[in-house]
mmCIF file of C-alpha atoms and ligand atoms in Angstrom:
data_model
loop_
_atom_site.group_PDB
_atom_site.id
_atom_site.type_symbol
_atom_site.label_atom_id
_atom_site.label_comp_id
_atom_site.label_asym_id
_atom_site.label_seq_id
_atom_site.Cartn_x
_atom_site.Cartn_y
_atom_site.Cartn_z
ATOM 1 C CA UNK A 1243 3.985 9.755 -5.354
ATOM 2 C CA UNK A 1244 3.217 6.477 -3.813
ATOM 3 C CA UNK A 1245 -0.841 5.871 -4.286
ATOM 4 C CA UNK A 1246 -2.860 2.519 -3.975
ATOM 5 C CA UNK A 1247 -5.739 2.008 -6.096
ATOM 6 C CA UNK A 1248 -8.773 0.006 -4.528
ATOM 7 C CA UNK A 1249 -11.962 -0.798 -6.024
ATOM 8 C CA UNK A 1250 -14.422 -3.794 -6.536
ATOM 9 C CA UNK A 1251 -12.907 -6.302 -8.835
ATOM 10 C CA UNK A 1252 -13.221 -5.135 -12.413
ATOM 11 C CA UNK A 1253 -14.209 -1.411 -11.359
ATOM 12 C CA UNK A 1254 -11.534 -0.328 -13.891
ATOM 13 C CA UNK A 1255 -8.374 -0.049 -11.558
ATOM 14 C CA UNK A 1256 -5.622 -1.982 -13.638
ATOM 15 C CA UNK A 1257 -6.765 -0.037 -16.613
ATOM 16 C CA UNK A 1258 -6.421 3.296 -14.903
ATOM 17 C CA UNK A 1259 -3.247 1.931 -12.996
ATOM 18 C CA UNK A 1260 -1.644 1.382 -16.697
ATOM 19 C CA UNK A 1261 -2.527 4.881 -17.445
ATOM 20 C CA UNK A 1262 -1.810 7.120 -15.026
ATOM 21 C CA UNK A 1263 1.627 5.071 -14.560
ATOM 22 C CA UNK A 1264 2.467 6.956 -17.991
ATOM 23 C CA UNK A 1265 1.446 10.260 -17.306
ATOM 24 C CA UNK A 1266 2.449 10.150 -13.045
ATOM 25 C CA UNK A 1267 6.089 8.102 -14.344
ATOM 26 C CA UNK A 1268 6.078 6.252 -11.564
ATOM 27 C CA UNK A 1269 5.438 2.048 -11.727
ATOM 28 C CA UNK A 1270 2.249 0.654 -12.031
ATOM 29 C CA UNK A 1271 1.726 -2.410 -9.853
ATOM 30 C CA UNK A 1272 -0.775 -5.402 -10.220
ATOM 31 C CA UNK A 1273 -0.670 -8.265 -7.618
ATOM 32 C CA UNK A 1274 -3.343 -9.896 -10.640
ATOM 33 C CA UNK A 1275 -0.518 -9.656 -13.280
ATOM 34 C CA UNK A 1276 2.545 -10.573 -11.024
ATOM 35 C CA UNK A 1277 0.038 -14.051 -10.096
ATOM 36 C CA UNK A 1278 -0.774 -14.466 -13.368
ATOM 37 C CA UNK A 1279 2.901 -14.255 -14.737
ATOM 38 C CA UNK A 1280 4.107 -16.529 -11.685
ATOM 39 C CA UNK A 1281 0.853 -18.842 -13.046
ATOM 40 C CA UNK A 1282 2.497 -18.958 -16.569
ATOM 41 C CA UNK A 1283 5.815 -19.522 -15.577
ATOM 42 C CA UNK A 1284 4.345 -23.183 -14.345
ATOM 43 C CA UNK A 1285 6.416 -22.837 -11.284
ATOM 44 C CA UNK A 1286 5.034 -24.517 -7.646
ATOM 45 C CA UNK A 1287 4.441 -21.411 -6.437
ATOM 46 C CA UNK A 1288 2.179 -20.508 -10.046
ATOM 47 C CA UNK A 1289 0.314 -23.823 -9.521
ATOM 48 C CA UNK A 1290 -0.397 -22.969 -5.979
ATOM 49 C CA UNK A 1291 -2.102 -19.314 -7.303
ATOM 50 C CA UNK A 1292 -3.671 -21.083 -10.080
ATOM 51 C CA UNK A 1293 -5.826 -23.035 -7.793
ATOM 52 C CA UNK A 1294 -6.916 -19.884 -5.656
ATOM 53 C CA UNK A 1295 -7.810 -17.525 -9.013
ATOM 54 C CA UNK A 1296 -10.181 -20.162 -10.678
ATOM 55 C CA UNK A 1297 -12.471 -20.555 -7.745
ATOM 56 C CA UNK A 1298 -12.501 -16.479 -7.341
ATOM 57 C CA UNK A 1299 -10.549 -16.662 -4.032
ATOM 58 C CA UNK A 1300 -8.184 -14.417 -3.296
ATOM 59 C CA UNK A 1301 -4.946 -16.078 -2.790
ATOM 60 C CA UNK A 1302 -2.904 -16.345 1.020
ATOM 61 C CA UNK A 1303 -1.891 -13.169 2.621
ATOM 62 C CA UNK A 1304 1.735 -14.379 3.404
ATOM 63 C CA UNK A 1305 1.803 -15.264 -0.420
ATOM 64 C CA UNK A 1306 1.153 -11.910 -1.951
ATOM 65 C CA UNK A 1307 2.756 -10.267 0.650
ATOM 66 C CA UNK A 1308 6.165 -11.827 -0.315
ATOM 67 C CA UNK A 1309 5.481 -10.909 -3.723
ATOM 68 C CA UNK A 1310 4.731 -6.979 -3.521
ATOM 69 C CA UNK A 1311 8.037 -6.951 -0.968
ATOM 70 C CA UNK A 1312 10.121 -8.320 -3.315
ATOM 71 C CA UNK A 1313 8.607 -5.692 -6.500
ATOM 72 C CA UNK A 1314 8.862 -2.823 -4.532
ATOM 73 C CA UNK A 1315 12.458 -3.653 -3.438
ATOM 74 C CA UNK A 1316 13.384 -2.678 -7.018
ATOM 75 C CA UNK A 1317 15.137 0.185 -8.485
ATOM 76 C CA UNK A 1318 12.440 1.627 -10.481
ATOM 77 C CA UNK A 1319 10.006 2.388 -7.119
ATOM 78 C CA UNK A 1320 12.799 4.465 -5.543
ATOM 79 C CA UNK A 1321 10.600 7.741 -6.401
ATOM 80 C CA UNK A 1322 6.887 6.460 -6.018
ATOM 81 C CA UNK A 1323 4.725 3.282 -6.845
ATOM 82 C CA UNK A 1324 0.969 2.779 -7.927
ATOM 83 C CA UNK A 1325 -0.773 -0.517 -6.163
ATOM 84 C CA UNK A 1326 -3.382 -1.888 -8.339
ATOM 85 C CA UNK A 1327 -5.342 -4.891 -6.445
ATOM 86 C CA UNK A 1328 -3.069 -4.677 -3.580
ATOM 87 C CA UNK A 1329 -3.644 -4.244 -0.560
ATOM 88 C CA UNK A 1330 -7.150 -6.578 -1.006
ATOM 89 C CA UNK A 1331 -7.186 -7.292 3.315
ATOM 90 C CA UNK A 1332 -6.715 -5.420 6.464
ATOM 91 C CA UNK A 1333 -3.596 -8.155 7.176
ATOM 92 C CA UNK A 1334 -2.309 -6.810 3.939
ATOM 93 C CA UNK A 1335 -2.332 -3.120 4.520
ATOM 94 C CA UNK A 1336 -0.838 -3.408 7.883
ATOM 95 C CA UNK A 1337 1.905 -5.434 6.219
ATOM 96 C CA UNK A 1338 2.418 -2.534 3.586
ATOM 97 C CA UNK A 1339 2.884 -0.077 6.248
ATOM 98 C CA UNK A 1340 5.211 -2.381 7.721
ATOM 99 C CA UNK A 1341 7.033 -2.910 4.527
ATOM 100 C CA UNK A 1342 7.168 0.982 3.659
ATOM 101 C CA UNK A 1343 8.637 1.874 7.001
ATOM 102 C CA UNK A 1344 11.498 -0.198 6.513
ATOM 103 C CA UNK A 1345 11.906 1.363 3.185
ATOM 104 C CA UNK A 1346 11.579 4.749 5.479
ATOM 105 C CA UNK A 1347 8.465 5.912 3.258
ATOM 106 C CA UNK A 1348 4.402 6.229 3.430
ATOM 107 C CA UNK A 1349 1.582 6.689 1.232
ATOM 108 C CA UNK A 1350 0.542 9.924 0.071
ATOM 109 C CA UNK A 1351 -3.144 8.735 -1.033
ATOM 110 C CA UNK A 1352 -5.076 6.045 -0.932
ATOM 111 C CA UNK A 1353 -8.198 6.145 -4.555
ATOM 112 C CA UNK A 1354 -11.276 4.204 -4.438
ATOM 113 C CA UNK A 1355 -13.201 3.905 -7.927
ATOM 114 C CA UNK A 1356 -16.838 3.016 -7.421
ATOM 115 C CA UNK A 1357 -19.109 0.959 -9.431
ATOM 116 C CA UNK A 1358 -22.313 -0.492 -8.678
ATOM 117 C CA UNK A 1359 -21.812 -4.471 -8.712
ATOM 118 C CA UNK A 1360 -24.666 -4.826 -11.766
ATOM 119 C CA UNK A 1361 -22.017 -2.240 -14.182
ATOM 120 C CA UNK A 1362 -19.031 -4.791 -13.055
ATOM 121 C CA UNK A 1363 -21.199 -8.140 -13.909
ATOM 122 C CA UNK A 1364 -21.568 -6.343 -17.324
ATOM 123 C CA UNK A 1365 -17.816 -4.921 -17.768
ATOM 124 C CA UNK A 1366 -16.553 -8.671 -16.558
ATOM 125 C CA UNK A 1367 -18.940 -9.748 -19.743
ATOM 126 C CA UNK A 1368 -17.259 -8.367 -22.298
ATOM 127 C CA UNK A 1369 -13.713 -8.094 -21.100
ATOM 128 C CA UNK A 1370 -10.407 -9.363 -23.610
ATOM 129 C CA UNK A 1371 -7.596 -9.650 -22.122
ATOM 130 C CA UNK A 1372 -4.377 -9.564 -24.693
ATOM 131 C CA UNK A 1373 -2.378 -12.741 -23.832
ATOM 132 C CA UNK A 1374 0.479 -10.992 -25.112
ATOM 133 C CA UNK A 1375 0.495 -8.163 -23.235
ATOM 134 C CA UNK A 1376 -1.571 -8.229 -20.619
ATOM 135 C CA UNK A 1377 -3.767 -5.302 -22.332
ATOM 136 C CA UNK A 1378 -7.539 -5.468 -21.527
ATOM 137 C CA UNK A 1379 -10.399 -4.006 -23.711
ATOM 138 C CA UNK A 1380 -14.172 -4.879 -23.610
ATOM 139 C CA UNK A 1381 -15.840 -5.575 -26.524
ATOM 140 C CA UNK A 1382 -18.648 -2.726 -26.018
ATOM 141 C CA UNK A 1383 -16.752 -0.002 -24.479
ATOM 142 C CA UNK A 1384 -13.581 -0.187 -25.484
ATOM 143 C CA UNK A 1385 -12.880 -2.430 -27.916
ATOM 144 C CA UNK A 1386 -9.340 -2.879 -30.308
ATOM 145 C CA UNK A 1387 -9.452 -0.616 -33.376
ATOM 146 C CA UNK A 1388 -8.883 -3.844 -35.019
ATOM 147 C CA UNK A 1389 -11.493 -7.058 -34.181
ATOM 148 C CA UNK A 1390 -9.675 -9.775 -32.644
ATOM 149 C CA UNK A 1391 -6.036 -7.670 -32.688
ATOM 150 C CA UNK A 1392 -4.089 -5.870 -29.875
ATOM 151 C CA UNK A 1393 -4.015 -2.697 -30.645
ATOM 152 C CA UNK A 1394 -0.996 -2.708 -28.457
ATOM 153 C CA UNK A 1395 1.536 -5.464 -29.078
ATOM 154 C CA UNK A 1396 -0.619 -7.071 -32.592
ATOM 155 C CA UNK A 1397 -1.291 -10.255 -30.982
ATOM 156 C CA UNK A 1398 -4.354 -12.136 -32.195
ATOM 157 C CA UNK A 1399 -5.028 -13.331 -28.883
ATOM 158 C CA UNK A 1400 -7.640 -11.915 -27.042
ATOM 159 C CA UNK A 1401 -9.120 -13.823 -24.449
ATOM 160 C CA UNK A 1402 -11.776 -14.236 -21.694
ATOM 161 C CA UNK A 1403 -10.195 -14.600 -18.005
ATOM 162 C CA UNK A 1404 -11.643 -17.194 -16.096
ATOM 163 C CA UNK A 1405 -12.437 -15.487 -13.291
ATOM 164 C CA UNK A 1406 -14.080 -12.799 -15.671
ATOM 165 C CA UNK A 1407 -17.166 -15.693 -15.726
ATOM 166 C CA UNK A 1408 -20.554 -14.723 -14.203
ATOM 167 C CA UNK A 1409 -20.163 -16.972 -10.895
ATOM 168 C CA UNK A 1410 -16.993 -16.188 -10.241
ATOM 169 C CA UNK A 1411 -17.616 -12.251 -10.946
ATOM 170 C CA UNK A 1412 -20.508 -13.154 -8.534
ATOM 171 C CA UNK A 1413 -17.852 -14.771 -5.830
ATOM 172 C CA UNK A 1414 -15.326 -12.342 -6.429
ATOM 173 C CA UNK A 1415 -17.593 -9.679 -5.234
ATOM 174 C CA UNK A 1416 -18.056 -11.903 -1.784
ATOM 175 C CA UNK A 1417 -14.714 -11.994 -1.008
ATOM 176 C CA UNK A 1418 -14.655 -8.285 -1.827
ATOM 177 C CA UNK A 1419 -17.320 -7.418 0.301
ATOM 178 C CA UNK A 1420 -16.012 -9.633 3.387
ATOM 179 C CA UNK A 1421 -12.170 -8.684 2.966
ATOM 180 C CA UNK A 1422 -11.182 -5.619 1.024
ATOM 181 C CA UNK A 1423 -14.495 -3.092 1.701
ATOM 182 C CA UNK A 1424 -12.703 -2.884 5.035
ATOM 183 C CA UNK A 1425 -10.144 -1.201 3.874
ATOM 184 C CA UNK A 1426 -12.203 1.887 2.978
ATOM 185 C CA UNK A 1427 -12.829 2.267 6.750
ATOM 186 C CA UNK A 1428 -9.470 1.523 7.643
ATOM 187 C CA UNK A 1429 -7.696 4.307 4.935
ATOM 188 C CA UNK A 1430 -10.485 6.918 5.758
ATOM 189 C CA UNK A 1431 -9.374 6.594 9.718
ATOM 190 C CA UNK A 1432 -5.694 7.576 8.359
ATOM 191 C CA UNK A 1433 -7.347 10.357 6.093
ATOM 192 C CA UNK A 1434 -5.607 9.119 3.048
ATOM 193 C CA UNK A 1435 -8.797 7.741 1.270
ATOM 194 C CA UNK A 1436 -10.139 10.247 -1.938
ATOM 195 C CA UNK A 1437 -13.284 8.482 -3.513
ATOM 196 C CA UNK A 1438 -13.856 8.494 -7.434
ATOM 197 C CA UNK A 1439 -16.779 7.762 -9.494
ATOM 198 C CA UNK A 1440 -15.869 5.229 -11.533
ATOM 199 C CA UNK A 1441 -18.771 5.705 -14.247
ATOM 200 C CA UNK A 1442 -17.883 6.522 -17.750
ATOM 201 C CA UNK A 1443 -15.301 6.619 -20.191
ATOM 202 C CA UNK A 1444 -11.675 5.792 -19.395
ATOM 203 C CA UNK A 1445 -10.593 8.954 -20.324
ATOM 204 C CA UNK A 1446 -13.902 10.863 -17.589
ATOM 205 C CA UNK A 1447 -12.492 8.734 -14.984
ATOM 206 C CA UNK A 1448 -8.610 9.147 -15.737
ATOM 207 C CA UNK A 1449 -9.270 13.025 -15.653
ATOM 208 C CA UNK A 1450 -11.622 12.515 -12.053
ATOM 209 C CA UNK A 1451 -8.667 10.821 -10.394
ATOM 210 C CA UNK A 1452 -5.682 13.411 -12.042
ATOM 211 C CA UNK A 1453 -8.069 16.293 -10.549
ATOM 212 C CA UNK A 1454 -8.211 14.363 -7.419
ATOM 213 C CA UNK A 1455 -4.381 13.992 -6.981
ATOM 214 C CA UNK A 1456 -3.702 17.574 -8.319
ATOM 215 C CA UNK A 1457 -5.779 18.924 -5.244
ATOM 216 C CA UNK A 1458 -3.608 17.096 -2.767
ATOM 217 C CA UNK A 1459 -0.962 19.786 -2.584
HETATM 218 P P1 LIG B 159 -6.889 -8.887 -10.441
HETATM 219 O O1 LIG B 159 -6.136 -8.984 -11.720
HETATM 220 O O2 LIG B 159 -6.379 -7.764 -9.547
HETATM 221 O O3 LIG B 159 -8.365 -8.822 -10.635
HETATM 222 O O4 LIG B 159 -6.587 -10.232 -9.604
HETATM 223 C C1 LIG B 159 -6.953 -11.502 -10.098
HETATM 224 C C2 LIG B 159 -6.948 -12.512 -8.975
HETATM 225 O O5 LIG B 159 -5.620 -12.595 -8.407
HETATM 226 C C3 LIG B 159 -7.845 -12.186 -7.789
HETATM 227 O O6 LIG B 159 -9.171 -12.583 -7.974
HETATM 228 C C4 LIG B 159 -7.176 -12.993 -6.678
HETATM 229 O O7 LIG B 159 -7.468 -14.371 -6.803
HETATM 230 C C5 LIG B 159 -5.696 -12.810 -7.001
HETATM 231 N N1 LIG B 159 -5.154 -11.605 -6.329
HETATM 232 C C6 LIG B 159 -4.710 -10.454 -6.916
HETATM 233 N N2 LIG B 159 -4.281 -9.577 -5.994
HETATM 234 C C7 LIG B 159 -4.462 -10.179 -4.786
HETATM 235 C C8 LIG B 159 -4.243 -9.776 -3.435
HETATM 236 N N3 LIG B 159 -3.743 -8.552 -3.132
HETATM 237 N N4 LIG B 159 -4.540 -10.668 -2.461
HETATM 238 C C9 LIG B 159 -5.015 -11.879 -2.743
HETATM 239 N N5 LIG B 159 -5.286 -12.322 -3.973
HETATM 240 C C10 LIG B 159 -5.013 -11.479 -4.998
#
């Protein structure tokens, strides 16, 4: 299966993404962690993305582009792929398409979480990110069974993003509004778009979008 997830920034996507890339097998993509592992590298390229994330801009087309062309060139997305933040602009979905027809495929379905943008100001609140990792919890709904630990990889080092920050929650949805909400129009035209509500526990919304793909077929 070959699905792209697509929701307001912090609506719950990478979490899902992680998820259902378990129980679907199939890779679970995030243009946010590939950035933020090019950012940590301290390469050029890193510093360039660096400068885009802090301000709560999304970062050049042609950039992320290149990046999710060279990912899905691997082995591993032969049978099927999961997008998680990408495509975020109309430029970028036409250069999926472009991408997956040289690789002779197409997408099956396109799933858009909702939230209402005052749940997201309070989910971007209380997000921890694992620096180990990359594991995210929130420390009202679903925090480590340990305080302060990953209950993943033990690391000790949970941390607050910096775009997770009021303002640049508050910018983030901006830039969402202007460039990705688009996208909803332009994956409904192509009947590919199934809409989930993305209110309640992981687990309620993990089950909403498995009974959404099961009724595909
Ligand atoms: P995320 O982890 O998906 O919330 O992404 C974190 C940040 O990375 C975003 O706020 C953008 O600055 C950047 N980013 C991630 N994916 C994209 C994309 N498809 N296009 C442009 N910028 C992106």
């Amino acid at each position: 299966m070959r699905l792209i997830l697509l929701g307001k920034p912090g609506c719950g996507k990478g979490t899902q993404a992680k998820v259902l890339s378990g129980s679907l097998e199939i890779p679970a993509i995030s243009t946010g962690d590939l950035i933020r592992a090019a950012i940590a590298e301290g390469s050029a390229l890193g510093a360039k993305f660096e400068s885009f994330i802090v301000e709560g801009h999304l970062v050049p087309d042609e950039l992320v582009v290149a990046l999710v062309r060279e990912r899905l060139a691997k082995p591993d997305c032969v049978d099927g792929f999961m997008l998680d933040g990408f495509p975020r602009t109309v430029p970028q979905a036409e250069a999926l398409t472009d991408i997956l027809e040289t690789m002779v495929q197409r997408l099956d379905v396109v799933v858009n979480i909702d939230v209402s943008d005052e749940l997201l100001v309070e989910r971007a609140e209380g997000r921890r990110t694992c620096k180990g990792c990359g594991a995210s919890y929130h420390l009202k709904f679903a925090a480590p069974a340990q305080q302060g630990i990953c209950d993943h990889c033990g690391s000790e080092d949970l941390y607050r993003r910096d775009d997770d920050r009021a303002e640049v929650v508050s910018k983030r949805l901006v830039e969402y509004r202007e460039k990705t909400h688009p996208l909803i129009g332009y994956y409904h035209a192509q009947g590919l778009l199934v809409h989930i509500d993305g209110v309640g526990s992981l687990d309620a919304v993990e089950h909403r979008i498995e009974d959404a793909l099961k009724n595909l077929s």
